[in-house]
JSON list of C-alpha atoms in Angstrom, two decimals:
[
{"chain": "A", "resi": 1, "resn": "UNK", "atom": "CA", "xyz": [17.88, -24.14, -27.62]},
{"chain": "A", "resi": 2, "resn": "UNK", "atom": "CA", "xyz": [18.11, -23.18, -23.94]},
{"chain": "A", "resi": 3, "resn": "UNK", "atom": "CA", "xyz": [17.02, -19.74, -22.80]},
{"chain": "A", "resi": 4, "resn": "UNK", "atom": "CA", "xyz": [19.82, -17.78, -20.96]},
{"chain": "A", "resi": 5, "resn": "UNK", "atom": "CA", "xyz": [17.87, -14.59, -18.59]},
{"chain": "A", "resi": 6, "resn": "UNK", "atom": "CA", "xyz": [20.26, -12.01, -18.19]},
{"chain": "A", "resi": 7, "resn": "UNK", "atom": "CA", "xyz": [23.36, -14.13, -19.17]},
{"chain": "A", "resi": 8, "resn": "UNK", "atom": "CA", "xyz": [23.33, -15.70, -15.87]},
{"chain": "A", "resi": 9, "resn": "UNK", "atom": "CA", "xyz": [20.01, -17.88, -15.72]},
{"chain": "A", "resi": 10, "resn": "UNK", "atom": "CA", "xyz": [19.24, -20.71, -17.72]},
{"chain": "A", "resi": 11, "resn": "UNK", "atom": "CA", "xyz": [15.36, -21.07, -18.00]},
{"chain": "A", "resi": 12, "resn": "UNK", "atom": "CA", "xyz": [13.64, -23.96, -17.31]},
{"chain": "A", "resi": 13, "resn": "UNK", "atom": "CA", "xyz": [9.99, -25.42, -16.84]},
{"chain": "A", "resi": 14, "resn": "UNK", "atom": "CA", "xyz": [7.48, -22.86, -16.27]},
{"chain": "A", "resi": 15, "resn": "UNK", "atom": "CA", "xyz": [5.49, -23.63, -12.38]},
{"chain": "A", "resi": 16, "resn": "UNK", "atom": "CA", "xyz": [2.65, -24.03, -12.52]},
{"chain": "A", "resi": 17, "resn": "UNK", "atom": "CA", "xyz": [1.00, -21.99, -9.38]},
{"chain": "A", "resi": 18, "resn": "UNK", "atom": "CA", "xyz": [-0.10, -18.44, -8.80]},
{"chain": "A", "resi": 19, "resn": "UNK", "atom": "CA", "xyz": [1.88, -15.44, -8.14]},
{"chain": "A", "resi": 20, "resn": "UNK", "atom": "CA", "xyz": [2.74, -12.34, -9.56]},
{"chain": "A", "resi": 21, "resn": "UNK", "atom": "CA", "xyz": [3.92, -12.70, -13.16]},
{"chain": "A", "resi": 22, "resn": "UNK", "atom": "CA", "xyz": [5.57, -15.29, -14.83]},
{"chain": "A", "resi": 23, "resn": "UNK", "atom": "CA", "xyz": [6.97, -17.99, -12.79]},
{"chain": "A", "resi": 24, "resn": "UNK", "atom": "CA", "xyz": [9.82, -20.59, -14.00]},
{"chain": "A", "resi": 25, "resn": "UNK", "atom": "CA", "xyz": [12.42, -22.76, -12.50]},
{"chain": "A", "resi": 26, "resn": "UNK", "atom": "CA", "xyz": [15.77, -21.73, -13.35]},
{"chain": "A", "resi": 27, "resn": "UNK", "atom": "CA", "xyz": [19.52, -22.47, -12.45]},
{"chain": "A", "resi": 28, "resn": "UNK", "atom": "CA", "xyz": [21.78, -19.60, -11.40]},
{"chain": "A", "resi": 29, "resn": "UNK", "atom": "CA", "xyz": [24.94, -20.58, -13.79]},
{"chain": "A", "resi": 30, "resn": "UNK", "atom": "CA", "xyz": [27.22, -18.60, -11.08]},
{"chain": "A", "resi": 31, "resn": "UNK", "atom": "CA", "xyz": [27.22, -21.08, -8.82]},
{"chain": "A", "resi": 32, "resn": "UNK", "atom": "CA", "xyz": [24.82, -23.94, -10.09]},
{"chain": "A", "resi": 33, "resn": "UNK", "atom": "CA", "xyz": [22.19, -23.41, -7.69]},
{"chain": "A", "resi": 34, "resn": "UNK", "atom": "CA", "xyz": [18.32, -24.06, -8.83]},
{"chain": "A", "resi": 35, "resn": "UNK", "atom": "CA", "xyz": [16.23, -20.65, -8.65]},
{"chain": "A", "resi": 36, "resn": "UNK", "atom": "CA", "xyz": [12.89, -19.65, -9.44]},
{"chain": "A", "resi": 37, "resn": "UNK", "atom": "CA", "xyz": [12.49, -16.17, -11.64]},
{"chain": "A", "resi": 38, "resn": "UNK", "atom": "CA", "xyz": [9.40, -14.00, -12.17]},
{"chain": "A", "resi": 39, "resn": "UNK", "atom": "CA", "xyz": [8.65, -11.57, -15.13]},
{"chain": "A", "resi": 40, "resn": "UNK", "atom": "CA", "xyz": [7.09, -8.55, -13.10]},
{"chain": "A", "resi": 41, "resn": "UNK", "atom": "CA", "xyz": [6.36, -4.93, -13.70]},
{"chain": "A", "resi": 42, "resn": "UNK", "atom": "CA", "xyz": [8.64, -3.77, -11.37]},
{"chain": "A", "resi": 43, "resn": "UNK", "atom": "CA", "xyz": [10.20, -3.92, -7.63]},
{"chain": "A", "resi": 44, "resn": "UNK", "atom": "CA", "xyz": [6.92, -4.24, -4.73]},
{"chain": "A", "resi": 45, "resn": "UNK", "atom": "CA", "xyz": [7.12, -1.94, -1.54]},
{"chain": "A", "resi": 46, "resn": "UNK", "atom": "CA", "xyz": [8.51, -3.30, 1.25]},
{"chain": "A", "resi": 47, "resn": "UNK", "atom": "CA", "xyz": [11.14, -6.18, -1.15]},
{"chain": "A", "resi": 48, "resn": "UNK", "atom": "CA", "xyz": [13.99, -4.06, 0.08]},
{"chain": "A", "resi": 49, "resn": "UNK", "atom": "CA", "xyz": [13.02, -5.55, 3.46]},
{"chain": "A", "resi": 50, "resn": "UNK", "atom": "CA", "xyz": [13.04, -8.99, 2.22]},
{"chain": "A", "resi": 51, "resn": "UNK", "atom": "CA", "xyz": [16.32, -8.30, 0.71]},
{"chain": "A", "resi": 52, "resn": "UNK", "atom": "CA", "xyz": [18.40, -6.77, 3.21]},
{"chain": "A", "resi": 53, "resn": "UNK", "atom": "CA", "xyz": [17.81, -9.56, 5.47]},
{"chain": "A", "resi": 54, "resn": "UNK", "atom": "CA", "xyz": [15.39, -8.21, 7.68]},
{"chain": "A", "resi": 55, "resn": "UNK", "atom": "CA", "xyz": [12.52, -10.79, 6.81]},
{"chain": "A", "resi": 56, "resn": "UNK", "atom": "CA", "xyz": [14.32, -14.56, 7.57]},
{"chain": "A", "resi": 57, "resn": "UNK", "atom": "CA", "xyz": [11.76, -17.27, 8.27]},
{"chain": "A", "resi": 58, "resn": "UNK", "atom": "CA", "xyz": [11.11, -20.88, 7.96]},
{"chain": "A", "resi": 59, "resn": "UNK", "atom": "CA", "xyz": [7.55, -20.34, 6.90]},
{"chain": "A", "resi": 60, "resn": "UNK", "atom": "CA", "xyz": [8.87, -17.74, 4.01]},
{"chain": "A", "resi": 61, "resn": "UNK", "atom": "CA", "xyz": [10.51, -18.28, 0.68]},
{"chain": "A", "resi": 62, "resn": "UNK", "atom": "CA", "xyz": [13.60, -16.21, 0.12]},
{"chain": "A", "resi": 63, "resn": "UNK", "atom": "CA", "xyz": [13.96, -13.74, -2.17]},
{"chain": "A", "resi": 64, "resn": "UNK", "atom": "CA", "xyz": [17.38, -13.47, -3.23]},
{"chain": "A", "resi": 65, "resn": "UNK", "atom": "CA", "xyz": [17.39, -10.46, -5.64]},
{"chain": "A", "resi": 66, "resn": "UNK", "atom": "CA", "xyz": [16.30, -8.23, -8.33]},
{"chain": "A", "resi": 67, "resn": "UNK", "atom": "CA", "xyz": [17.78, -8.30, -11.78]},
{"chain": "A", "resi": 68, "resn": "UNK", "atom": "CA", "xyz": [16.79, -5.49, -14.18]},
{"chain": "A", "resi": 69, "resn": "UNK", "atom": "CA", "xyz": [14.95, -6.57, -17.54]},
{"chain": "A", "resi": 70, "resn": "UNK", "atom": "CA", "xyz": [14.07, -4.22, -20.37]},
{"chain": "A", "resi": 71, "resn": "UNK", "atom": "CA", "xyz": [10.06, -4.94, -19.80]},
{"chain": "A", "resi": 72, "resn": "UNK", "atom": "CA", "xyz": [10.67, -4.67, -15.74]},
{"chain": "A", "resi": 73, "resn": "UNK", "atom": "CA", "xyz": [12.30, -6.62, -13.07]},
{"chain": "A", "resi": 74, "resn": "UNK", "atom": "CA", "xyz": [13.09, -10.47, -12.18]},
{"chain": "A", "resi": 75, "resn": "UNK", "atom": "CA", "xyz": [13.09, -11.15, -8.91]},
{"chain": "A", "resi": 76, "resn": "UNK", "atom": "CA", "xyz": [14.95, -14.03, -7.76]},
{"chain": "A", "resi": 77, "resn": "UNK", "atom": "CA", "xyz": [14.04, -16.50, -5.41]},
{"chain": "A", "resi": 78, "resn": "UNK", "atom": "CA", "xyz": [14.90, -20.03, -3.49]},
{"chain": "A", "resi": 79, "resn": "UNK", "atom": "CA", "xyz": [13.61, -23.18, -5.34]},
{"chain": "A", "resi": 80, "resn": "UNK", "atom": "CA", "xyz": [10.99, -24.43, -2.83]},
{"chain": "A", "resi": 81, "resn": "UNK", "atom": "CA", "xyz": [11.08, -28.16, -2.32]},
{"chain": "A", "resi": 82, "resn": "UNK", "atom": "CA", "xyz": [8.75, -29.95, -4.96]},
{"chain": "A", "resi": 83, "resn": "UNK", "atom": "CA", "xyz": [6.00, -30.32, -2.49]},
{"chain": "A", "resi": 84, "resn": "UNK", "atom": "CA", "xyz": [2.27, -29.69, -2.70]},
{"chain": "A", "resi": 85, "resn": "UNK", "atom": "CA", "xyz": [0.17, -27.02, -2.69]},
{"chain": "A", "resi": 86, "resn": "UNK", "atom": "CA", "xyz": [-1.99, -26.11, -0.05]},
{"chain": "A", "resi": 87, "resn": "UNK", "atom": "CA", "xyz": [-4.76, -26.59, -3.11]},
{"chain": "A", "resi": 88, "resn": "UNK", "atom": "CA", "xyz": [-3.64, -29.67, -3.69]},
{"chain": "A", "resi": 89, "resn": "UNK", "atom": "CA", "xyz": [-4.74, -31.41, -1.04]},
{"chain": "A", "resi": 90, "resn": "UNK", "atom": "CA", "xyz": [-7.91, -33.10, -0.13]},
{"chain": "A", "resi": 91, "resn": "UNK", "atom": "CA", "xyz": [-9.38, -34.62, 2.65]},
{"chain": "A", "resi": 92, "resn": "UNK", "atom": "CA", "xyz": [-7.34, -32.86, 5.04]},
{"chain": "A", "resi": 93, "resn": "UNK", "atom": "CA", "xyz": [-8.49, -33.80, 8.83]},
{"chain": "A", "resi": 94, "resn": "UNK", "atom": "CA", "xyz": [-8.98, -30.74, 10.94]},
{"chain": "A", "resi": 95, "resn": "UNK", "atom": "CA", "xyz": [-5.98, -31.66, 12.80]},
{"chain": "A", "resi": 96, "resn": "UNK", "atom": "CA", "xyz": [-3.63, -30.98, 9.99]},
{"chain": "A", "resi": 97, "resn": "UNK", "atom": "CA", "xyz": [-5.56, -28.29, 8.75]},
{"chain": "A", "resi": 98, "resn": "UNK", "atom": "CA", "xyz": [-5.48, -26.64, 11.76]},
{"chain": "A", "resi": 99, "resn": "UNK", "atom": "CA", "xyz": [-1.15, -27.48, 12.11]},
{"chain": "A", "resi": 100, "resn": "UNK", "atom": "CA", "xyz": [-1.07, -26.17, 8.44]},
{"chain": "A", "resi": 101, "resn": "UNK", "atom": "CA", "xyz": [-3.04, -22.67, 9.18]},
{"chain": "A", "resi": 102, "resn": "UNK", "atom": "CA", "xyz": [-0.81, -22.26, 12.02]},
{"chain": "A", "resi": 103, "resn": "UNK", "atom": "CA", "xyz": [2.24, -22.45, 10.28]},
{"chain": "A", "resi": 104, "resn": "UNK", "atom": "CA", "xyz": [1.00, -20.21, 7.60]},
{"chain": "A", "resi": 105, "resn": "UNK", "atom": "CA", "xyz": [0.27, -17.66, 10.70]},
{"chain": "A", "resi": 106, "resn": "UNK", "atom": "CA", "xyz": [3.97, -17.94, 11.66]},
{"chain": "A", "resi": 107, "resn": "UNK", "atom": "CA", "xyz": [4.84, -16.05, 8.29]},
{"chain": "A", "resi": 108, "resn": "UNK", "atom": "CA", "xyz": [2.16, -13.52, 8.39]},
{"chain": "A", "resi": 109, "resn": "UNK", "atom": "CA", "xyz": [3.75, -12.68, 12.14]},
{"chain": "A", "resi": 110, "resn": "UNK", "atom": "CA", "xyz": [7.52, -12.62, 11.02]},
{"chain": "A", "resi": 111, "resn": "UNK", "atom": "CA", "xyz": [5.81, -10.30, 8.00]},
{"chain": "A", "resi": 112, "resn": "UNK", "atom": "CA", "xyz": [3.84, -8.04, 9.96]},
{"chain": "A", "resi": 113, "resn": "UNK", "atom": "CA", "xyz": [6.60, -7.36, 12.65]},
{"chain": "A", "resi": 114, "resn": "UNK", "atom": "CA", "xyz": [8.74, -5.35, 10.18]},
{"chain": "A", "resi": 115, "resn": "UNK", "atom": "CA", "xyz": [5.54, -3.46, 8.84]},
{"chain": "A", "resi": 116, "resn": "UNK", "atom": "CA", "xyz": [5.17, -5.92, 5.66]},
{"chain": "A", "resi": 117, "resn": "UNK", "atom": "CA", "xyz": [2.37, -7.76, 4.35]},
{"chain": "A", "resi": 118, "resn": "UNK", "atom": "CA", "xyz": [2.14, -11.21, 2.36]},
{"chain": "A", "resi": 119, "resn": "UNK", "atom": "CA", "xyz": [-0.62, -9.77, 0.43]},
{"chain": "A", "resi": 120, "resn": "UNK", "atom": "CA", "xyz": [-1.96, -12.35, -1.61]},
{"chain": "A", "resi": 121, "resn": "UNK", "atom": "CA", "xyz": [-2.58, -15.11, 0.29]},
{"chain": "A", "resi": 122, "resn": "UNK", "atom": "CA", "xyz": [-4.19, -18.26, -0.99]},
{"chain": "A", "resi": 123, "resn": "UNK", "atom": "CA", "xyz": [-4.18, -21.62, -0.96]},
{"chain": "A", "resi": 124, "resn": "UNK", "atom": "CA", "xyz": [-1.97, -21.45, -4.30]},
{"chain": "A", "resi": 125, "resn": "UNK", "atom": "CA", "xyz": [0.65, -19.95, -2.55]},
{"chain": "A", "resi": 126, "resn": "UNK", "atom": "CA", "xyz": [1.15, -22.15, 0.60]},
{"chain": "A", "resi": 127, "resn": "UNK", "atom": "CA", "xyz": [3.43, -25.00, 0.41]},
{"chain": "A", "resi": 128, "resn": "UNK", "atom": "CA", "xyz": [3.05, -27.92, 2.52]},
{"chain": "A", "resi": 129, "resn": "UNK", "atom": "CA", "xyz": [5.94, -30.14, 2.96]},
{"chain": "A", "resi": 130, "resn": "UNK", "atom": "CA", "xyz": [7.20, -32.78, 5.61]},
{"chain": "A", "resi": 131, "resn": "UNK", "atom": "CA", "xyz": [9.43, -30.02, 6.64]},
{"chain": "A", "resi": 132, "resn": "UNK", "atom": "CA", "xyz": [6.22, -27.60, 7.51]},
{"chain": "A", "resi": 133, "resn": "UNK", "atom": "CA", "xyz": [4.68, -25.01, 5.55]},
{"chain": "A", "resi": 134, "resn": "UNK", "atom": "CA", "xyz": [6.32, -21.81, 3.54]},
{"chain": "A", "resi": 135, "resn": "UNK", "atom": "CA", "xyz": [4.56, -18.91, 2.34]},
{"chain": "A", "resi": 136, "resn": "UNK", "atom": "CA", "xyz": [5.26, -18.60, -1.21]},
{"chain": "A", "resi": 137, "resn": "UNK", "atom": "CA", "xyz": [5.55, -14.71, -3.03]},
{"chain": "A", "resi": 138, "resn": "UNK", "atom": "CA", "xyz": [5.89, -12.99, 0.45]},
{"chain": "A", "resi": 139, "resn": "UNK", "atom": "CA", "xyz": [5.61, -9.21, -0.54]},
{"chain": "A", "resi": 140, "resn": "UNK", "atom": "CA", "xyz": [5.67, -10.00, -4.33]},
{"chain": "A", "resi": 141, "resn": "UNK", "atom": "CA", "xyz": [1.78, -10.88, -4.14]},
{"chain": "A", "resi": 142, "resn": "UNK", "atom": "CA", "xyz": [0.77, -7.62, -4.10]},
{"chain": "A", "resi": 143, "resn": "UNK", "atom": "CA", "xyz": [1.48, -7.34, -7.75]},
{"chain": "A", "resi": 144, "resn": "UNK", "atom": "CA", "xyz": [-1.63, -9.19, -8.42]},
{"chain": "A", "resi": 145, "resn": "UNK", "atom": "CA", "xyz": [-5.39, -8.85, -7.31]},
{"chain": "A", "resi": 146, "resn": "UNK", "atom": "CA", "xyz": [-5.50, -10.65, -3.90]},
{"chain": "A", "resi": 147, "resn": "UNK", "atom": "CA", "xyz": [-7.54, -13.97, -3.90]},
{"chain": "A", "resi": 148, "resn": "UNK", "atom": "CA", "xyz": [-9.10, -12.58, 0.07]},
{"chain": "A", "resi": 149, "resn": "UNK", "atom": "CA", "xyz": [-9.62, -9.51, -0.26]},
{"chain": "A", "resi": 150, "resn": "UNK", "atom": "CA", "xyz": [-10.96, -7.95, 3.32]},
{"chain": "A", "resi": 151, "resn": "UNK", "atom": "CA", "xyz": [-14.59, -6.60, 2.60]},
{"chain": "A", "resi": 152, "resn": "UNK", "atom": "CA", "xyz": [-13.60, -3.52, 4.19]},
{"chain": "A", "resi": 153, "resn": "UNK", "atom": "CA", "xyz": [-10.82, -3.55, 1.33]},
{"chain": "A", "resi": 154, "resn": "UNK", "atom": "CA", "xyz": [-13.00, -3.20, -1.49]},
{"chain": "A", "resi": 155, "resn": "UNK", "atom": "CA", "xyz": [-14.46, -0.05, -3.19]},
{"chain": "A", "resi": 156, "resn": "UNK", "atom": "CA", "xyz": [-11.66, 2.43, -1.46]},
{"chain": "A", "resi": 157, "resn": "UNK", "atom": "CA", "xyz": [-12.47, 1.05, 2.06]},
{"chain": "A", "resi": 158, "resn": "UNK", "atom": "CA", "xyz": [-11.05, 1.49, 5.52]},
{"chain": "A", "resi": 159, "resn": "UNK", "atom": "CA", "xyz": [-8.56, -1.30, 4.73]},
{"chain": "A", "resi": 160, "resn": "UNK", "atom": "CA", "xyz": [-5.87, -2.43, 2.52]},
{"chain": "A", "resi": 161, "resn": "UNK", "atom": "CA", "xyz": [-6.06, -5.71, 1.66]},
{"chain": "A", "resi": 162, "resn": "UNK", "atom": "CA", "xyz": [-2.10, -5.69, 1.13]},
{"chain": "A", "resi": 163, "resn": "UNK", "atom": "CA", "xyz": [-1.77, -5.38, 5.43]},
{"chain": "A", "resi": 164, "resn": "UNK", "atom": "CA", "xyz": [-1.47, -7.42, 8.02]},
{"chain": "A", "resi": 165, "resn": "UNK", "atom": "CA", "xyz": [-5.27, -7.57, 8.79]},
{"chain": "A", "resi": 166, "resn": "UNK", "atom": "CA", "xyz": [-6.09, -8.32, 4.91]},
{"chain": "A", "resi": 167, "resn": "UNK", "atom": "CA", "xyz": [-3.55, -11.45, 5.51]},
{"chain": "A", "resi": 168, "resn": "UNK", "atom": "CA", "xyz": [-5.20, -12.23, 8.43]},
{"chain": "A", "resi": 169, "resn": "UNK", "atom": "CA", "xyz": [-8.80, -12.17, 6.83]},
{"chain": "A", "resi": 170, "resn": "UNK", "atom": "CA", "xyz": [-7.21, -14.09, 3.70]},
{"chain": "A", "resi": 171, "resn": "UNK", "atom": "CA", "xyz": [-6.12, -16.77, 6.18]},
{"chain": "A", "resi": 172, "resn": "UNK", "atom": "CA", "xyz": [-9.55, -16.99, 7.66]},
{"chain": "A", "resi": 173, "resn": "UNK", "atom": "CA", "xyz": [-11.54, -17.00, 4.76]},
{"chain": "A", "resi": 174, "resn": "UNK", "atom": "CA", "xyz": [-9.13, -20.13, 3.22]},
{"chain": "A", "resi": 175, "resn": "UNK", "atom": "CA", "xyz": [-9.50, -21.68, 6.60]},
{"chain": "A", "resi": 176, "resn": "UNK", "atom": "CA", "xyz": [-13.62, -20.91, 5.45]},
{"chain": "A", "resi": 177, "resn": "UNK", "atom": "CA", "xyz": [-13.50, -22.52, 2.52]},
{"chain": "A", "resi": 178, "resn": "UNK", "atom": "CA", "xyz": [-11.28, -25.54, 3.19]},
{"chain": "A", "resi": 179, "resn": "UNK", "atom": "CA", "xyz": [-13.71, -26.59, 5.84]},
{"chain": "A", "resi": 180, "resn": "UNK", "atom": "CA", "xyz": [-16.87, -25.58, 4.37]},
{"chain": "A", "resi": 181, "resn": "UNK", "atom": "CA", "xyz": [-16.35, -25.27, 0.48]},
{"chain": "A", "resi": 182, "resn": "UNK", "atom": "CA", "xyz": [-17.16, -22.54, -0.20]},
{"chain": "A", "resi": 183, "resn": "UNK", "atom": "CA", "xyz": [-16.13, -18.43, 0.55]},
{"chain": "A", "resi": 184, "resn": "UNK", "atom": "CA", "xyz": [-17.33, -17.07, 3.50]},
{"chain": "A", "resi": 185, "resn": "UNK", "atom": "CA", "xyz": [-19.03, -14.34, 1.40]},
{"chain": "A", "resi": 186, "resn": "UNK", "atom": "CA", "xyz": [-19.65, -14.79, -2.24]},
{"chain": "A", "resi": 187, "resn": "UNK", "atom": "CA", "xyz": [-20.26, -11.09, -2.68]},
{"chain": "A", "resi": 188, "resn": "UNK", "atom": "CA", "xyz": [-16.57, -10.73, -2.00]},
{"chain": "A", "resi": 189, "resn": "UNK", "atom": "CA", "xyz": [-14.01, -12.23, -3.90]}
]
């Protein structure tokens, strides 16, 4: 028996990559269009952004909306391309790596210029396709413990690991450990 979400989405597979709450491919019965849906507490700071528009990017999956559910919210997003994870892939050659890290860069930018913040960055959440690379969970992240978190982010520091600089260490320290295998500091997660 299928599973109908809100009397508009028809479940499907559950996806199998990190982000906040549960994450499953769906199609929208409105207009037959393929969706992915989350099971989360409740709305993030900074989704009306997303929402309204003022976040478009090529690097940055789109959040469509937010449907209410009894145990929290559903946020709605694109279907990404079936494509590979940054985590994925091995043996990457600096030269891609590099092209890769870049792209992911161009997300954190369009992010940061309306006062917004990924906030979970990792290499579970970048999606590298022939097309270029998408950010996946932008502002939705922050429902979960960040993967990077800044050092100056942890025990009520300076920093928040959910801004701009706390995606820009996350980057870093992924760029870290996809060349050298390992964090850049093992005393912070």
């Amino acid at each position: 028996m299928e599973e109908l979400i809100n009397e508009r989405y028809r479940l499907g597979q559950a996806l199998v990559r990190c982000g906040p709450g549960a994450a499953h491919a769906a199609i929208d019965l409105n207009d037959a269009s393929p969706c992915v849906l989350r099971f989360v507490p409740g709305p993030t700071p900074g989704a009306d952004a997303l929402l309204e528009g003022r976040v478009r990017h090529p690097r940055l999956e789109s959040l469509w909306g937010w449907e209410p559910r009894p145990e929290g919210w559903l946020p709605v997003s694109e279907a990404p391309p079936a494509s590979p994870l940054l985590s994925e892939l091995q043996g990457l050659d600096a030269e891609r790596l590099a092209r890769i890290l870049l792209e992911a860069l161009q997300g954190i930018e369009a992010l940061a210029r309306v006062g917004l913040a990924h906030g979970g960055l990792s290499a579970e959440r970048i999606l590298v396709s022939s097309g270029g690379v998408r950010l996946l969970d932008p502002g939705l992240a922050g429902l979960g413990p960040p993967t990077y978190a800044p050092p100056e982010a942890s025990g009520g520091g300076a920093m928040s690991p959910r801004d701009a600089r706390g995606d820009l260490y996350a980057l870093g320290a992924l760029a870290y450990e996809r060349i050298g295998g390992r964090r850049p500091d093992e005393r912070h997660p």
